[in-house]
mmCIF file with all atom_site columns, C-alpha atoms in Angstrom:
data_model
loop_
_atom_site.group_PDB
_atom_site.id
_atom_site.type_symbol
_atom_site.label_atom_id
_atom_site.label_alt_id
_atom_site.label_comp_id
_atom_site.label_asym_id
_atom_site.label_entity_id
_atom_site.label_seq_id
_atom_site.pdbx_PDB_ins_code
_atom_site.Cartn_x
_atom_site.Cartn_y
_atom_site.Cartn_z
_atom_site.occupancy
_atom_site.B_iso_or_equiv
_atom_site.pdbx_formal_charge
_atom_site.auth_seq_id
_atom_site.auth_comp_id
_atom_site.auth_asym_id
_atom_site.auth_atom_id
_atom_site.pdbx_PDB_model_num
ATOM 1   C CA . MET A 1 1   ? 123.156 148.199 86.017 1.00 0.00 ? 1   MET A CA 1
ATOM 2   C CA . GLU A 1 2   ? 121.516 150.767 83.845 1.00 0.00 ? 2   GLU A CA 1
ATOM 3   C CA . GLU A 1 3   ? 122.209 148.534 80.836 1.00 0.00 ? 3   GLU A CA 1
ATOM 4   C CA . PHE A 1 4   ? 120.433 145.561 82.574 1.00 0.00 ? 4   PHE A CA 1
ATOM 5   C CA . GLU A 1 5   ? 117.466 147.828 83.639 1.00 0.00 ? 5   GLU A CA 1
ATOM 6   C CA . LYS A 1 6   ? 116.959 148.892 79.919 1.00 0.00 ? 6   LYS A CA 1
ATOM 7   C CA . PHE A 1 7   ? 117.338 145.322 78.778 1.00 0.00 ? 7   PHE A CA 1
ATOM 8   C CA . LYS A 1 8   ? 114.689 144.168 81.277 1.00 0.00 ? 8   LYS A CA 1
ATOM 9   C CA . LYS A 1 9   ? 112.349 147.040 80.275 1.00 0.00 ? 9   LYS A CA 1
ATOM 10  C CA . ASP A 1 10  ? 112.894 146.127 76.585 1.00 0.00 ? 10  ASP A CA 1
ATOM 11  C CA . ILE A 1 11  ? 111.990 142.368 77.324 1.00 0.00 ? 11  ILE A CA 1
ATOM 12  C CA . GLU A 1 12  ? 108.870 143.448 79.269 1.00 0.00 ? 12  GLU A CA 1
ATOM 13  C CA . LYS A 1 13  ? 107.754 145.658 76.391 1.00 0.00 ? 13  LYS A CA 1
ATOM 14  C CA . ALA A 1 14  ? 108.314 142.827 73.875 1.00 0.00 ? 14  ALA A CA 1
ATOM 15  C CA . ILE A 1 15  ? 106.341 140.466 76.131 1.00 0.00 ? 15  ILE A CA 1
ATOM 16  C CA . GLN A 1 16  ? 103.477 142.898 76.444 1.00 0.00 ? 16  GLN A CA 1
ATOM 17  C CA . GLU A 1 17  ? 103.497 143.442 72.543 1.00 0.00 ? 17  GLU A CA 1
ATOM 18  C CA . TYR A 1 18  ? 103.300 139.659 72.072 1.00 0.00 ? 18  TYR A CA 1
ATOM 19  C CA . ILE A 1 19  ? 100.393 139.391 74.547 1.00 0.00 ? 19  ILE A CA 1
ATOM 20  C CA . ASP A 1 20  ? 98.494  142.257 72.718 1.00 0.00 ? 20  ASP A CA 1
ATOM 21  C CA . LYS A 1 21  ? 99.187  140.796 69.250 1.00 0.00 ? 21  LYS A CA 1
ATOM 22  C CA . HIS A 1 22  ? 98.220  137.221 70.380 1.00 0.00 ? 22  HIS A CA 1
ATOM 23  C CA . PHE A 1 23  ? 94.851  137.977 71.893 1.00 0.00 ? 23  PHE A CA 1
ATOM 24  C CA . GLY A 1 24  ? 96.088  137.662 75.553 1.00 0.00 ? 24  GLY A CA 1
ATOM 25  C CA . GLU A 1 25  ? 98.311  134.653 75.156 1.00 0.00 ? 25  GLU A CA 1
ATOM 26  C CA . SER A 1 26  ? 101.775 134.813 76.921 1.00 0.00 ? 26  SER A CA 1
ATOM 27  C CA . PRO A 1 27  ? 104.863 133.512 75.063 1.00 0.00 ? 27  PRO A CA 1
ATOM 28  C CA . ASP A 1 28  ? 105.880 129.920 75.854 1.00 0.00 ? 28  ASP A CA 1
ATOM 29  C CA . LYS A 1 29  ? 109.539 130.964 75.984 1.00 0.00 ? 29  LYS A CA 1
ATOM 30  C CA . ILE A 1 30  ? 111.807 133.914 75.343 1.00 0.00 ? 30  ILE A CA 1
ATOM 31  C CA . ILE A 1 31  ? 114.922 133.350 73.316 1.00 0.00 ? 31  ILE A CA 1
ATOM 32  C CA . LYS A 1 32  ? 117.618 135.666 72.210 1.00 0.00 ? 32  LYS A CA 1
ATOM 33  C CA . VAL A 1 33  ? 117.991 136.042 68.401 1.00 0.00 ? 33  VAL A CA 1
ATOM 34  C CA . GLU A 1 34  ? 120.940 137.614 66.715 1.00 0.00 ? 34  GLU A CA 1
ATOM 35  C CA . PHE A 1 35  ? 120.171 139.642 63.542 1.00 0.00 ? 35  PHE A CA 1
ATOM 36  C CA . PRO A 1 36  ? 123.462 139.960 61.452 1.00 0.00 ? 36  PRO A CA 1
ATOM 37  C CA . ILE A 1 37  ? 122.765 143.431 60.125 1.00 0.00 ? 37  ILE A CA 1
ATOM 38  C CA . PRO A 1 38  ? 125.475 144.439 57.466 1.00 0.00 ? 38  PRO A CA 1
ATOM 39  C CA . SER A 1 39  ? 127.256 147.656 58.315 1.00 0.00 ? 39  SER A CA 1
ATOM 40  C CA . ASP A 1 40  ? 126.503 149.393 55.042 1.00 0.00 ? 40  ASP A CA 1
ATOM 41  C CA . VAL A 1 41  ? 124.274 147.571 52.449 1.00 0.00 ? 41  VAL A CA 1
ATOM 42  C CA . VAL A 1 42  ? 121.669 145.037 51.793 1.00 0.00 ? 42  VAL A CA 1
ATOM 43  C CA . VAL A 1 43  ? 120.915 143.502 48.493 1.00 0.00 ? 43  VAL A CA 1
ATOM 44  C CA . GLU A 1 44  ? 117.378 144.220 47.028 1.00 0.00 ? 44  GLU A CA 1
ATOM 45  C CA . MET A 1 45  ? 115.531 141.076 45.983 1.00 0.00 ? 45  MET A CA 1
ATOM 46  C CA . GLY A 1 46  ? 112.320 142.881 44.901 1.00 0.00 ? 46  GLY A CA 1
ATOM 47  C CA . LYS A 1 47  ? 108.999 144.371 46.077 1.00 0.00 ? 47  LYS A CA 1
ATOM 48  C CA . LEU A 1 48  ? 107.251 142.385 48.721 1.00 0.00 ? 48  LEU A CA 1
ATOM 49  C CA . ILE A 1 49  ? 103.645 141.940 47.625 1.00 0.00 ? 49  ILE A CA 1
ATOM 50  C CA . GLY A 1 50  ? 102.307 139.847 50.445 1.00 0.00 ? 50  GLY A CA 1
ATOM 51  C CA . ILE A 1 51  ? 103.365 137.695 53.436 1.00 0.00 ? 51  ILE A CA 1
ATOM 52  C CA . VAL A 1 52  ? 102.136 134.470 55.000 1.00 0.00 ? 52  VAL A CA 1
ATOM 53  C CA . TYR A 1 53  ? 102.912 133.420 58.545 1.00 0.00 ? 53  TYR A CA 1
ATOM 54  C CA . PHE A 1 54  ? 101.758 130.604 60.963 1.00 0.00 ? 54  PHE A CA 1
ATOM 55  C CA . THR A 1 55  ? 100.934 131.293 64.589 1.00 0.00 ? 55  THR A CA 1
ATOM 56  C CA . LYS A 1 56  ? 98.481  130.629 67.473 1.00 0.00 ? 56  LYS A CA 1
ATOM 57  C CA . LYS A 1 57  ? 96.512  133.588 68.714 1.00 0.00 ? 57  LYS A CA 1
ATOM 58  C CA . GLY A 1 58  ? 94.331  133.358 71.877 1.00 0.00 ? 58  GLY A CA 1
ATOM 59  C CA . ASN A 1 59  ? 92.010  130.417 72.042 1.00 0.00 ? 59  ASN A CA 1
ATOM 60  C CA . ASN A 1 60  ? 92.147  129.964 68.327 1.00 0.00 ? 60  ASN A CA 1
ATOM 61  C CA . PRO A 1 61  ? 94.013  126.993 66.822 1.00 0.00 ? 61  PRO A CA 1
ATOM 62  C CA . PRO A 1 62  ? 97.203  127.663 65.005 1.00 0.00 ? 62  PRO A CA 1
ATOM 63  C CA . THR A 1 63  ? 96.397  129.285 61.800 1.00 0.00 ? 63  THR A CA 1
ATOM 64  C CA . PHE A 1 64  ? 98.070  130.731 58.544 1.00 0.00 ? 64  PHE A CA 1
ATOM 65  C CA . TYR A 1 65  ? 97.721  134.449 58.348 1.00 0.00 ? 65  TYR A CA 1
ATOM 66  C CA . TYR A 1 66  ? 97.867  136.094 54.812 1.00 0.00 ? 66  TYR A CA 1
ATOM 67  C CA . HIS A 1 67  ? 98.451  139.771 54.306 1.00 0.00 ? 67  HIS A CA 1
ATOM 68  C CA . THR A 1 68  ? 98.905  141.525 50.987 1.00 0.00 ? 68  THR A CA 1
ATOM 69  C CA . PHE A 1 69  ? 100.427 144.979 50.730 1.00 0.00 ? 69  PHE A CA 1
ATOM 70  C CA . LYS A 1 70  ? 99.475  148.164 48.975 1.00 0.00 ? 70  LYS A CA 1
ATOM 71  C CA . PRO A 1 71  ? 101.808 150.432 47.055 1.00 0.00 ? 71  PRO A CA 1
ATOM 72  C CA . PRO A 1 72  ? 104.335 151.627 48.000 1.00 0.00 ? 72  PRO A CA 1
ATOM 73  C CA . PHE A 1 73  ? 105.365 147.988 48.541 1.00 0.00 ? 73  PHE A CA 1
ATOM 74  C CA . PRO A 1 74  ? 108.053 147.078 51.110 1.00 0.00 ? 74  PRO A CA 1
ATOM 75  C CA . ILE A 1 75  ? 111.430 145.997 49.755 1.00 0.00 ? 75  ILE A CA 1
ATOM 76  C CA . LEU A 1 76  ? 112.631 142.456 50.422 1.00 0.00 ? 76  LEU A CA 1
ATOM 77  C CA . ALA A 1 77  ? 116.452 142.469 50.887 1.00 0.00 ? 77  ALA A CA 1
ATOM 78  C CA . PHE A 1 78  ? 119.093 140.105 52.214 1.00 0.00 ? 78  PHE A CA 1
ATOM 79  C CA . ASN A 1 79  ? 122.450 140.549 53.976 1.00 0.00 ? 79  ASN A CA 1
ATOM 80  C CA . PRO A 1 80  ? 125.233 139.982 51.525 1.00 0.00 ? 80  PRO A CA 1
ATOM 81  C CA . ASP A 1 81  ? 127.560 139.054 54.247 1.00 0.00 ? 81  ASP A CA 1
ATOM 82  C CA . ASP A 1 82  ? 125.743 135.898 55.487 1.00 0.00 ? 82  ASP A CA 1
ATOM 83  C CA . LYS A 1 83  ? 123.099 135.303 52.697 1.00 0.00 ? 83  LYS A CA 1
ATOM 84  C CA . LYS A 1 84  ? 120.815 133.826 55.328 1.00 0.00 ? 84  LYS A CA 1
ATOM 85  C CA . SER A 1 85  ? 118.951 136.936 56.815 1.00 0.00 ? 85  SER A CA 1
ATOM 86  C CA . LEU A 1 86  ? 116.017 138.551 55.023 1.00 0.00 ? 86  LEU A CA 1
ATOM 87  C CA . PHE A 1 87  ? 115.003 142.054 55.747 1.00 0.00 ? 87  PHE A CA 1
ATOM 88  C CA . ILE A 1 88  ? 111.708 143.954 55.105 1.00 0.00 ? 88  ILE A CA 1
ATOM 89  C CA . SER A 1 89  ? 111.998 147.708 54.634 1.00 0.00 ? 89  SER A CA 1
ATOM 90  C CA . ILE A 1 90  ? 109.759 150.147 56.299 1.00 0.00 ? 90  ILE A CA 1
ATOM 91  C CA . ALA A 1 91  ? 106.699 150.657 54.031 1.00 0.00 ? 91  ALA A CA 1
ATOM 92  C CA . ASN A 1 92  ? 103.043 151.374 53.899 1.00 0.00 ? 92  ASN A CA 1
ATOM 93  C CA . PHE A 1 93  ? 102.030 149.054 56.825 1.00 0.00 ? 93  PHE A CA 1
ATOM 94  C CA . GLU A 1 94  ? 101.681 148.806 60.537 1.00 0.00 ? 94  GLU A CA 1
ATOM 95  C CA . VAL A 1 95  ? 101.591 146.032 62.972 1.00 0.00 ? 95  VAL A CA 1
ATOM 96  C CA . LYS A 1 96  ? 98.415  146.492 65.213 1.00 0.00 ? 96  LYS A CA 1
ATOM 97  C CA . LYS A 1 97  ? 96.471  144.310 67.497 1.00 0.00 ? 97  LYS A CA 1
ATOM 98  C CA . GLU A 1 98  ? 94.395  142.897 64.574 1.00 0.00 ? 98  GLU A CA 1
ATOM 99  C CA . GLY A 1 99  ? 97.749  141.982 62.764 1.00 0.00 ? 99  GLY A CA 1
ATOM 100 C CA . ILE A 1 100 ? 99.521  143.509 59.855 1.00 0.00 ? 100 ILE A CA 1
ATOM 101 C CA . VAL A 1 101 ? 97.507  146.365 58.340 1.00 0.00 ? 101 VAL A CA 1
ATOM 102 C CA . GLY A 1 102 ? 98.239  148.105 55.193 1.00 0.00 ? 102 GLY A CA 1
#
């Protein structure tokens, strides 16, 4: 039962983060996603200079959001076990209400 309660709190926290970052919009659906994290290593592809993503926030129409990073740049890497998962290392940015900052 404790495990279920923790899972429930994690879901509630994720929903609230979504609402905060999407100007009050609630998620349309909730899905479980598996992230195949390798046990020991990832393969570095290079420095991540920027990122572009597409989403709807609040009453605004769906929009492309562009973010460029400042040094030290995050590292983009992939899982050598499945070669289908990309990872962004912790770096000089933060996800805030206004989006990716840094």
